[in-house]
Short mmCIF file of C-alpha atoms and ligand atoms in Angstrom, two decimals:
data_model
loop_
_atom_site.label_atom_id
_atom_site.label_comp_id
_atom_site.label_asym_id
_atom_site.label_seq_id
_atom_site.Cartn_x
_atom_site.Cartn_y
_atom_site.Cartn_z
CA MET H 186 119.24 68.45 89.04
CA GLU H 187 116.70 70.21 91.21
CA TYR H 188 115.70 73.74 90.26
CA GLU H 189 114.24 76.61 92.21
CA ALA H 190 112.01 79.32 90.76
CA VAL H 191 112.57 83.03 91.43
CA ILE H 192 109.70 85.40 90.75
CA GLY H 193 109.23 89.16 91.05
CA LEU H 194 105.99 91.00 90.37
CA GLU H 195 105.16 94.42 88.96
CA ILE H 196 101.61 95.54 89.65
CA HIS H 197 99.77 98.50 88.17
CA ALA H 198 96.75 99.69 90.11
CA GLN H 199 94.31 102.28 88.79
CA LEU H 200 93.37 104.77 91.48
CA LEU H 201 89.73 105.50 92.28
CA THR H 202 90.05 109.28 92.04
CA LYS H 203 87.17 111.23 90.48
CA SER H 204 89.45 113.14 88.11
CA LYS H 205 92.64 112.28 86.25
CA ILE H 206 96.14 112.76 87.62
CA PHE H 207 97.10 116.01 85.82
CA CYS H 208 93.78 117.48 84.60
CA ALA H 209 90.13 117.80 85.64
CA CYS H 210 88.78 115.16 83.20
CA SER H 211 86.75 112.29 84.68
CA ALA H 212 88.81 109.22 85.52
CA ALA H 213 85.72 106.97 85.50
CA PHE H 214 85.66 103.82 83.39
CA GLY H 215 83.29 103.31 80.45
CA GLY H 216 82.43 106.79 79.13
CA ARG H 217 81.88 107.34 75.41
CA ALA H 218 85.20 106.99 73.55
CA ASN H 219 87.36 110.14 73.77
CA ASP H 220 84.71 112.16 75.65
CA ASP H 221 86.79 112.38 78.82
CA THR H 222 89.71 114.26 77.31
CA CYS H 223 91.20 117.78 77.28
CA PRO H 224 94.37 119.45 75.97
CA VAL H 225 96.40 118.09 78.91
CA CYS H 226 95.55 114.40 78.56
CA LEU H 227 95.50 114.66 74.75
CA GLY H 228 99.08 115.89 75.01
CA LEU H 229 98.48 119.07 73.00
CA PRO H 230 101.52 121.39 72.81
CA GLY H 231 101.69 123.96 75.58
CA ALA H 232 99.18 122.26 77.90
CA LEU H 233 100.54 122.02 81.44
CA PRO H 234 99.96 119.27 84.01
CA VAL H 235 98.78 120.05 87.57
CA LEU H 236 99.09 117.25 90.11
CA ASN H 237 95.83 115.97 91.65
CA ARG H 238 96.08 116.09 95.46
CA ALA H 239 93.80 113.04 95.85
CA VAL H 240 96.37 110.94 93.97
CA VAL H 241 99.03 111.78 96.56
CA GLU H 242 96.62 111.00 99.39
CA MET H 243 95.84 107.58 97.93
CA ALA H 244 99.50 106.85 97.18
CA THR H 245 100.33 107.73 100.79
CA LEU H 246 97.60 105.44 102.12
CA ALA H 247 98.81 102.57 99.93
CA ALA H 248 102.48 103.12 100.80
CA LEU H 249 101.69 103.09 104.52
CA ALA H 250 99.46 100.01 104.24
CA LEU H 251 102.34 98.16 102.54
CA ASN H 252 104.99 99.35 105.01
CA LEU H 253 106.91 101.43 102.48
CA ARG H 254 109.14 104.33 103.46
CA ILE H 255 107.83 107.50 101.86
CA ASN H 256 110.43 109.85 100.40
CA GLU H 257 109.83 113.43 101.49
CA THR H 258 110.87 114.50 98.01
CA SER H 259 110.13 112.48 94.90
CA ILE H 260 110.61 113.41 91.26
CA PHE H 261 108.35 112.94 88.25
CA ALA H 262 110.21 111.74 85.16
CA ARG H 263 109.42 111.40 81.48
CA LYS H 264 109.53 107.87 80.14
CA ASN H 265 109.90 108.35 76.40
CA TYR H 266 108.49 106.00 73.79
CA PHE H 267 106.31 106.15 70.73
CA TYR H 268 102.90 104.55 70.63
CA PRO H 269 99.61 105.73 69.07
CA ASP H 270 97.87 105.59 72.47
CA LEU H 271 100.50 107.88 73.99
CA PRO H 272 99.98 111.25 72.30
CA LYS H 273 102.69 113.17 74.22
CA GLY H 274 105.35 110.66 73.15
CA TYR H 275 106.19 110.10 76.81
CA GLN H 276 104.54 108.88 79.97
CA ILE H 277 104.92 110.88 83.17
CA SER H 278 106.20 108.42 85.74
CA GLN H 279 108.80 108.29 88.48
CA TYR H 280 112.24 106.79 88.09
CA ASP H 281 115.26 107.19 90.33
CA GLN H 282 113.51 109.12 93.11
CA PRO H 283 110.21 107.29 93.52
CA PHE H 284 107.42 108.15 95.92
CA SER H 285 108.25 105.31 98.31
CA GLU H 286 110.65 102.37 98.82
CA HIS H 287 111.54 99.38 101.01
CA GLY H 288 108.15 97.96 101.96
CA TRP H 289 106.96 94.47 102.86
CA VAL H 290 103.94 92.36 103.63
CA GLU H 291 103.77 89.34 105.90
CA ILE H 292 100.98 87.07 104.74
CA PRO H 293 99.75 83.47 104.81
CA THR H 294 100.68 81.48 101.72
CA SER H 295 100.29 77.84 100.77
CA GLU H 296 101.00 75.45 97.91
CA ARG H 297 97.88 73.81 96.43
CA ASP H 298 96.99 70.18 95.82
CA GLU H 299 95.74 68.72 92.51
CA GLN H 300 92.25 70.09 93.15
CA GLY H 301 93.64 73.55 93.88
CA ARG H 302 93.03 73.25 97.62
CA PRO H 303 95.54 74.86 100.01
CA ILE H 304 97.87 72.31 101.65
CA GLU H 305 99.29 74.20 104.60
CA TRP H 306 99.15 77.92 105.31
CA ARG H 307 102.34 79.49 106.55
CA LYS H 308 103.16 83.13 107.07
CA LYS H 309 105.93 84.55 104.90
CA ARG H 310 107.42 87.99 104.42
CA PHE H 311 107.68 89.36 100.89
CA ARG H 312 109.61 92.57 100.30
CA ILE H 313 108.36 95.42 98.12
CA ARG H 314 111.08 97.35 96.31
CA ARG H 315 109.12 100.49 95.48
CA LEU H 316 105.73 102.07 94.95
CA HIS H 317 105.55 105.03 92.63
CA ILE H 318 102.98 107.27 90.95
CA GLU H 319 102.42 107.51 87.20
CA GLU H 320 99.81 108.18 84.53
CA ASP H 321 98.10 105.60 82.35
CA ALA H 322 98.19 105.64 78.54
CA GLY H 323 95.15 105.49 76.24
CA LYS H 324 93.89 102.34 74.62
CA SER H 325 94.44 101.15 71.04
CA LEU H 326 91.66 99.04 69.59
CA HIS H 327 92.64 96.66 66.82
CA GLU H 328 89.14 95.69 65.92
CA GLY H 329 86.66 96.67 63.26
CA GLN H 330 87.69 96.98 59.65
CA ASP H 331 91.24 96.13 58.63
CA PRO H 332 93.65 97.85 58.10
CA TYR H 333 92.44 100.47 60.56
CA SER H 334 93.02 100.71 64.29
CA TYR H 335 91.23 103.02 66.66
CA VAL H 336 92.36 104.87 69.75
CA ASN H 337 90.38 105.77 72.86
CA LEU H 338 92.14 108.35 75.05
CA ASN H 339 89.69 108.31 77.96
CA ARG H 340 92.23 106.31 79.95
CA SER H 341 95.09 108.66 79.10
CA GLY H 342 96.08 110.41 82.33
CA VAL H 343 94.20 108.11 84.69
CA PRO H 344 96.35 107.81 87.84
CA LEU H 345 98.24 104.57 88.52
CA LEU H 346 100.36 103.16 91.29
CA GLU H 347 103.17 100.90 90.17
CA ILE H 348 104.15 98.47 92.91
CA VAL H 349 107.37 96.52 92.28
CA SER H 350 108.27 93.55 94.48
CA GLU H 351 111.71 92.14 95.23
CA PRO H 352 112.28 88.74 93.57
CA ASP H 353 111.11 86.99 96.75
CA PHE H 354 108.57 84.47 95.46
CA ARG H 355 109.67 80.86 95.05
CA SER H 356 106.49 79.41 93.57
CA SER H 357 103.53 80.44 91.43
CA TRP H 358 101.20 80.08 94.41
CA GLN H 359 103.26 82.45 96.54
CA ALA H 360 102.96 84.99 93.74
CA TYR H 361 99.23 84.28 93.54
CA ASP H 362 98.70 84.75 97.29
CA TYR H 363 100.70 87.98 97.22
CA VAL H 364 98.70 89.53 94.37
CA GLN H 365 95.46 88.53 96.07
CA TYR H 366 96.65 90.17 99.27
CA LEU H 367 97.76 93.35 97.53
CA ARG H 368 94.41 93.61 95.80
CA LYS H 369 92.56 93.05 99.06
CA THR H 370 94.64 95.72 100.79
CA LEU H 371 94.07 98.30 98.05
CA GLN H 372 90.34 97.57 98.25
CA TYR H 373 90.29 97.81 102.06
CA ILE H 374 91.84 101.27 101.95
CA GLY H 375 89.53 102.27 99.09
CA VAL H 376 92.15 103.32 96.53
CA CYS H 377 91.54 100.70 93.77
CA ASP H 378 88.58 98.51 92.84
CA GLY H 379 90.95 95.62 92.03
CA ASN H 380 89.08 94.48 88.93
CA MET H 381 91.65 92.50 86.95
CA GLU H 382 89.26 91.70 84.06
CA GLU H 383 88.54 95.39 83.47
CA GLY H 384 92.23 96.21 83.79
CA SER H 385 92.11 98.32 86.93
CA LEU H 386 94.67 95.91 88.37
CA ARG H 387 97.38 94.61 86.02
CA CYS H 388 100.25 92.33 86.81
CA ASP H 389 103.50 91.50 85.02
CA ALA H 390 105.54 88.56 86.29
CA ASN H 391 109.33 88.24 86.08
CA VAL H 392 110.39 84.61 86.20
CA SER H 393 113.75 82.85 86.37
CA VAL H 394 114.99 79.52 87.64
CA ARG H 395 118.30 78.41 89.15
CA PRO H 396 119.80 75.18 90.45
CA LYS H 397 118.76 74.67 94.07
CA GLY H 398 121.48 75.99 96.38
CA GLU H 399 122.76 78.52 93.82
CA THR H 400 122.76 82.08 95.20
CA LYS H 401 123.02 84.01 91.92
CA PHE H 402 119.81 84.64 89.99
CA GLY H 403 119.27 83.14 86.56
CA THR H 404 118.24 85.03 83.42
CA LYS H 405 114.62 86.13 83.68
CA THR H 406 111.75 86.49 81.28
CA GLU H 407 108.84 88.87 81.81
CA ILE H 408 105.25 87.74 81.26
CA LYS H 409 102.83 90.49 80.31
CA ASN H 410 99.11 90.82 79.67
CA VAL H 411 97.68 88.39 82.17
CA ASN H 412 94.15 89.43 83.08
CA SER H 413 93.12 87.11 85.90
CA PHE H 414 94.66 85.73 89.08
CA ARG H 415 94.32 82.16 87.96
CA PHE H 416 95.90 82.87 84.55
CA LEU H 417 98.78 84.59 86.32
CA GLN H 418 99.43 81.50 88.40
CA LYS H 419 99.15 79.21 85.37
CA ALA H 420 101.38 81.45 83.23
CA ILE H 421 104.11 81.46 85.91
CA GLU H 422 103.83 77.69 86.35
CA TYR H 423 104.15 77.18 82.59
CA GLU H 424 107.12 79.52 82.36
CA ILE H 425 108.98 77.79 85.23
CA ALA H 426 108.53 74.40 83.53
CA ARG H 427 109.61 75.80 80.15
CA GLN H 428 112.80 77.28 81.60
CA ILE H 429 113.69 74.15 83.58
CA GLU H 430 113.29 72.06 80.45
CA ILE H 431 115.62 74.32 78.46
CA LEU H 432 118.28 74.36 81.19
CA SER H 433 118.07 70.58 81.75
CA GLU H 434 118.82 70.07 78.08
CA GLY H 435 121.88 72.29 78.37
CA GLY H 436 120.24 75.29 76.72
CA GLN H 437 120.16 78.94 77.77
CA ILE H 438 117.31 81.25 78.71
CA ILE H 439 116.96 84.31 76.51
CA GLN H 440 115.99 87.48 78.35
CA GLU H 441 112.75 88.50 76.71
CA THR H 442 109.16 89.60 77.16
CA ARG H 443 106.56 86.88 76.70
CA LEU H 444 102.79 86.95 76.39
CA TRP H 445 100.37 84.51 77.99
CA ASN H 446 97.93 82.85 75.62
CA GLU H 447 95.06 81.46 77.66
CA ARG H 448 93.46 79.51 74.82
CA GLU H 449 96.63 77.51 74.25
CA SER H 450 97.80 77.62 77.88
CA ARG H 451 101.31 78.72 76.96
CA THR H 452 103.54 81.80 76.74
CA TYR H 453 104.86 83.27 73.49
CA SER H 454 107.90 85.43 72.84
CA MET H 455 106.92 89.06 72.21
CA ARG H 456 110.27 90.83 72.05
CA SER H 457 113.82 90.06 73.10
CA LYS H 458 116.22 92.16 75.14
CA GLU H 459 117.83 93.51 71.94
CA GLU H 460 114.55 95.09 70.97
CA ALA H 461 113.98 96.44 74.48
CA HIS H 462 113.20 100.12 74.88
CA ASP H 463 115.63 102.74 76.00
CA TYR H 464 113.23 105.14 77.64
CA ARG H 465 115.66 108.06 78.00
CA TYR H 466 114.21 109.02 81.37
CA PHE H 467 114.72 112.62 82.48
CA PRO H 468 113.07 114.78 85.16
CA GLU H 469 109.71 116.22 84.10
CA PRO H 470 110.34 119.97 83.61
CA ASP H 471 106.64 120.91 83.86
CA LEU H 472 106.17 119.56 87.41
CA PRO H 473 107.96 120.60 90.59
CA PRO H 474 109.42 117.91 92.89
CA LEU H 475 106.65 116.27 94.93
CA LYS H 476 107.11 117.05 98.61
CA VAL H 477 105.27 115.43 101.49
CA ASN H 478 106.12 116.20 105.11
CA GLN H 479 105.80 114.10 108.26
CA GLU H 480 102.65 115.94 109.28
CA TRP H 481 100.93 114.95 106.03
CA ILE H 482 102.04 111.35 106.48
CA ALA H 483 100.82 111.23 110.10
CA ALA H 484 97.44 112.70 109.16
CA ILE H 485 96.94 110.06 106.47
CA ARG H 486 98.21 107.28 108.72
CA SER H 487 95.42 108.10 111.15
CA GLN H 488 92.90 107.31 108.39
CA LEU H 489 94.18 103.76 107.84
CA PRO H 490 91.58 101.11 108.66
CA GLU H 491 92.52 97.80 110.28
CA LEU H 492 94.37 96.03 107.44
CA PRO H 493 93.30 92.62 106.10
CA GLU H 494 96.01 90.47 107.67
CA ALA H 495 95.78 92.18 111.06
CA ARG H 496 92.04 91.75 110.98
CA ARG H 497 92.28 88.11 109.90
CA GLU H 498 94.67 87.35 112.74
CA ARG H 499 92.44 89.08 115.26
CA PHE H 500 89.39 87.17 113.98
CA GLN H 501 91.24 83.87 114.29
CA LYS H 502 92.23 84.54 117.90
CA GLN H 503 89.26 86.49 119.20
CA TYR H 504 86.56 84.33 117.60
CA ASP H 505 88.44 81.03 117.69
CA LEU H 506 88.23 80.45 113.92
CA SER H 507 90.34 78.33 111.58
CA MET H 508 92.79 79.90 109.12
CA GLU H 509 90.38 79.13 106.27
CA GLU H 510 87.38 80.67 108.04
CA SER H 511 89.26 83.79 109.07
CA MET H 512 90.52 84.24 105.51
CA LEU H 513 87.07 83.93 103.97
CA LEU H 514 85.50 86.23 106.54
CA THR H 515 88.07 88.99 105.90
CA GLN H 516 88.04 88.65 102.11
CA THR H 517 86.44 92.08 101.84
CA ARG H 518 85.91 94.82 104.38
CA SER H 519 82.12 94.57 103.98
CA MET H 520 82.25 90.84 104.71
CA ALA H 521 84.35 91.36 107.83
CA ASP H 522 82.05 94.16 109.04
CA TYR H 523 78.99 92.01 108.36
CA TYR H 524 80.42 89.09 110.32
CA GLU H 525 81.24 91.22 113.34
CA ARG H 526 77.73 92.67 113.36
CA VAL H 527 76.17 89.19 113.30
CA VAL H 528 78.40 88.13 116.20
CA GLN H 529 77.37 91.26 118.11
CA ALA H 530 73.70 90.49 117.53
CA CYS H 531 73.69 86.80 118.51
CA GLY H 532 76.73 86.45 120.75
CA ASN H 533 77.96 83.26 119.09
CA ALA H 534 81.05 83.65 116.89
CA LYS H 535 81.21 80.07 115.63
CA GLN H 536 77.56 79.86 114.63
CA SER H 537 77.80 83.27 112.94
CA ALA H 538 80.75 82.02 110.90
CA ASN H 539 78.94 78.82 109.93
CA TRP H 540 75.80 80.62 108.83
CA ILE H 541 77.70 83.14 106.75
CA LEU H 542 80.07 80.66 105.14
CA SER H 543 77.39 78.16 104.19
CA GLU H 544 73.88 79.63 103.94
CA LEU H 545 74.68 83.28 103.25
CA LEU H 546 77.51 82.76 100.76
CA ARG H 547 75.38 80.28 98.82
CA GLU H 548 72.45 82.71 98.52
CA LEU H 549 74.72 85.63 97.65
CA LYS H 550 76.38 83.55 94.94
CA ASN H 551 73.08 82.34 93.47
CA ALA H 552 71.75 85.88 93.35
CA SER H 553 75.11 87.37 92.20
CA VAL H 554 74.88 89.92 94.99
CA ASP H 555 77.77 91.34 96.99
CA VAL H 556 77.58 91.18 100.79
CA ALA H 557 77.65 94.98 100.82
CA ASN H 558 74.18 94.86 99.21
CA CYS H 559 72.95 91.82 101.12
CA PRO H 560 69.14 91.86 101.53
CA VAL H 561 69.48 90.20 104.95
CA LYS H 562 70.57 92.70 107.59
CA ALA H 563 73.39 91.42 109.81
CA GLU H 564 71.25 92.14 112.88
CA ASP H 565 68.45 89.99 111.43
CA LEU H 566 70.75 87.04 110.80
CA GLY H 567 72.00 87.38 114.38
CA ARG H 568 68.39 87.39 115.60
CA LEU H 569 67.60 84.27 113.55
CA ILE H 570 70.48 82.42 115.20
CA GLN H 571 69.13 83.48 118.60
CA LEU H 572 65.64 82.24 117.73
CA ILE H 573 67.10 78.82 116.92
CA ASN H 574 69.22 78.74 120.07
CA THR H 575 66.22 79.57 122.25
CA ASP H 576 64.13 76.83 120.54
CA THR H 577 61.60 79.27 119.10
CA ILE H 578 62.20 77.49 115.79
CA SER H 579 64.18 74.40 114.87
CA GLY H 580 67.46 74.60 112.96
CA LYS H 581 65.80 73.06 109.92
CA ILE H 582 63.02 75.63 109.83
CA GLY H 583 65.61 78.31 110.53
CA LYS H 584 67.20 77.52 107.19
CA GLU H 585 63.86 77.88 105.43
CA VAL H 586 63.21 81.17 107.22
CA PHE H 587 66.63 82.37 106.16
CA ILE H 588 65.86 81.77 102.48
CA LYS H 589 62.61 83.74 102.89
CA MET H 590 64.57 86.51 104.64
CA PHE H 591 66.93 86.65 101.68
CA GLU H 592 63.99 86.81 99.25
CA THR H 593 61.96 89.43 101.11
CA GLY H 594 64.40 91.34 103.32
CA LYS H 595 61.96 90.88 106.21
CA PRO H 596 63.20 90.25 109.79
CA PRO H 597 62.86 86.67 111.09
CA ASP H 598 60.23 87.42 113.78
CA VAL H 599 57.89 88.90 111.19
CA LEU H 600 58.29 85.94 108.83
CA ILE H 601 57.85 83.33 111.57
CA GLU H 602 54.66 85.08 112.66
CA GLU H 603 53.37 85.48 109.09
CA LEU H 604 54.05 81.88 108.16
CA GLY H 605 53.10 80.41 111.54
CA LEU H 606 56.42 78.64 111.98
CA GLN H 607 56.93 78.91 115.74
CA GLN H 608 58.17 75.69 117.25
CA ILE H 609 55.49 73.75 119.13
CA SER H 610 56.76 73.18 122.67
CA ASP H 611 53.34 73.04 124.30
CA VAL H 612 53.23 69.64 126.06
CA THR H 613 49.43 69.25 126.02
CA LYS H 614 49.25 70.10 122.35
CA LEU H 615 52.06 67.69 121.46
CA GLN H 616 50.42 64.91 123.50
CA GLN H 617 47.22 65.36 121.49
CA ILE H 618 49.16 65.08 118.24
CA ILE H 619 50.99 61.99 119.51
CA ASP H 620 47.70 60.37 120.48
CA ALA H 621 46.30 61.02 117.01
CA VAL H 622 49.40 59.56 115.34
CA ILE H 623 49.25 56.40 117.46
CA GLU H 624 45.57 55.97 116.83
CA ALA H 625 46.10 56.25 113.09
CA ASN H 626 48.83 53.56 113.07
CA PRO H 627 47.56 50.54 115.05
CA LYS H 628 49.68 47.99 113.10
CA GLN H 629 52.93 49.82 113.79
CA LEU H 630 51.90 50.17 117.42
CA SER H 631 51.42 46.42 117.92
CA SER H 632 54.71 45.64 116.11
CA TYR H 633 56.45 48.12 118.37
CA LYS H 634 54.88 46.56 121.46
CA ALA H 635 55.95 43.13 120.16
CA GLY H 636 59.58 44.27 120.24
CA LYS H 637 60.25 46.11 116.95
CA THR H 638 61.65 49.10 118.86
CA ASN H 639 63.29 50.57 115.79
CA LEU H 640 59.78 51.76 114.83
CA PHE H 641 60.32 54.55 117.35
CA GLY H 642 61.78 56.71 114.57
CA PHE H 643 58.68 56.10 112.51
CA PHE H 644 56.49 57.66 115.18
CA VAL H 645 58.81 60.63 115.59
CA GLY H 646 58.66 61.15 111.83
CA GLN H 647 54.85 61.02 111.82
CA VAL H 648 54.62 63.65 114.54
CA MET H 649 57.06 65.92 112.70
CA LYS H 650 55.05 65.42 109.54
CA ALA H 651 51.78 66.25 111.30
CA THR H 652 53.30 69.53 112.53
CA GLN H 653 55.13 70.44 109.29
CA GLY H 654 58.40 70.04 111.15
CA ARG H 655 57.44 72.55 113.83
CA ALA H 656 57.33 70.19 116.83
CA ASN H 657 60.21 70.54 119.28
CA PRO H 658 62.11 67.32 118.44
CA GLN H 659 63.62 66.80 121.89
CA LEU H 660 60.21 67.14 123.50
CA VAL H 661 58.61 64.77 120.98
CA ASN H 662 61.24 62.18 121.82
CA ASN H 663 60.62 62.44 125.54
CA LEU H 664 56.86 62.41 125.26
CA LEU H 665 56.84 59.46 122.86
CA LYS H 666 59.11 57.44 125.14
CA GLU H 667 56.72 58.07 128.03
CA ARG H 668 53.69 57.23 125.93
CA LEU H 669 55.04 54.08 124.28
CA GLY H 670 56.76 52.84 127.42
P1 ADP G 70 114.48 95.31 84.73
O1 ADP G 70 115.67 96.14 84.76
O2 ADP G 70 114.48 94.23 83.70
O3 ADP G 70 113.19 96.08 84.74
P2 ADP G 70 114.44 95.07 87.55
O4 ADP G 70 115.68 94.76 88.29
O5 ADP G 70 113.99 96.50 87.49
O6 ADP G 70 114.52 94.48 86.09
O7 ADP G 70 113.29 94.21 88.20
C1 ADP G 70 111.99 94.18 87.69
C2 ADP G 70 111.23 93.10 88.43
O8 ADP G 70 111.82 91.83 88.17
C3 ADP G 70 111.24 93.24 89.93
O9 ADP G 70 109.96 92.85 90.43
C4 ADP G 70 112.27 92.25 90.40
O10 ADP G 70 111.96 91.72 91.67
C5 ADP G 70 112.18 91.16 89.35
N1 ADP G 70 113.44 90.46 89.10
C6 ADP G 70 114.69 91.00 88.95
N2 ADP G 70 115.57 90.04 88.68
C7 ADP G 70 114.91 88.86 88.63
C8 ADP G 70 115.27 87.49 88.37
N3 ADP G 70 116.51 87.14 88.07
N4 ADP G 70 114.30 86.56 88.42
C9 ADP G 70 113.02 86.90 88.69
N5 ADP G 70 112.64 88.14 88.93
C10 ADP G 70 113.54 89.12 88.90
ZN1 ZN G 71 92.13 115.82 80.52
MG1 MG G 72 112.87 97.89 85.93
#
């Protein structure tokens, strides 16, 4: 029997606010353990939460970017459970009246071949069930001397968005492409840094399978604790195969939470449905309903930048790029801005794309530098492309100049002058060099005259060598042809 996978994703994104969601403590990552705390985020009795306005602004931006409908009134709710990193004994979240609902994204997605290369990009719509606001818990550390554990409450009260998809994904790669896109969008609008390794973006995957053609969903499992995109894809793939195997052998899937173990490349059962929490949600009595009006929404909408998929599509059309190129060039907002500035400076969209995707990306990667801090100004790269197109330097020397530009941050004209790299297009000068080369190689000359015409390349090479590659190659060809007859 053929099976089909059904996947839904729950994403937690840490917001880039300066302070926490309900107090004035710093929300920054990496402070000394428990320094960034106060009675509110320590959950001391009697301390009262006050909602951070910046959190609502960022939630609004994110909801609009993901096409969600924002509820004019939403309600904070207590999600009750006991854990040492949750001093209040409950998390303030949202439950049956969330901040926003019914969103979607329409994005390119593709299966991958054995080498992980995309096979064919196709646009698909994935629905988003809800996006709500909540606070993060602290962090338990089970390290150091047994039997002790430690707790760091710096993260307690850091604002989060929880973004829950509909079960619309039918393969691990669709899920992968969706998470990548969500991350990119949150970064574009500046609300989350998207760092999965540091935990500022976390993703839980719900996975089930069903016989192809069946309309009812199968029993799902939930995979938690995956801390990279690639692991997420692998964990889902593993889980699909595991479930298909059980069903094919006549078994049944148990609804449970499973953990991904990267070292062993498999998932493990963490807890079954019977042990699942009953959170006893109820409305948070210490916070009023959250109200946002249409004016607020319109004001924030006007701050939205061009979103990644819209920008990618525009790049593809306007600059005549491939899907792959347009995706790479819109990977981050700084990259897309950089590209457009290079195009502006040199007037050639294709060459700009080629230079960035080969030379620039290689140098950035080697130096572990982000394009936002690129030592080569976009205008200077554009100028370099112009200098090549106008034959001031050859393409080959252009690549050497580019590496020097990356090392020194100097503009191309300055470097070409300093290093004396201008292309030699002076006919008289080139003729002198050609004469010298011919004089120095009498044997090759007589062989050539005797019919070994493939020695032509030898002479070209000698002239290039004599000029350290600076001779205008087209001109050398013409002059040599004249001279050798
Ligand atoms: P729960 O009550 O277990 O939290 P929800 O209905 O709230 O389940 O859905 C949680 C997530 O699981 C959502 O992202 C949803 O799309 C996804 N989901 C729900 N049912 C299934 C299923 N049968 N297979 C895969 N994913 C599912
Ligand atoms: Zn605090
Ligand atoms: Mg749920």
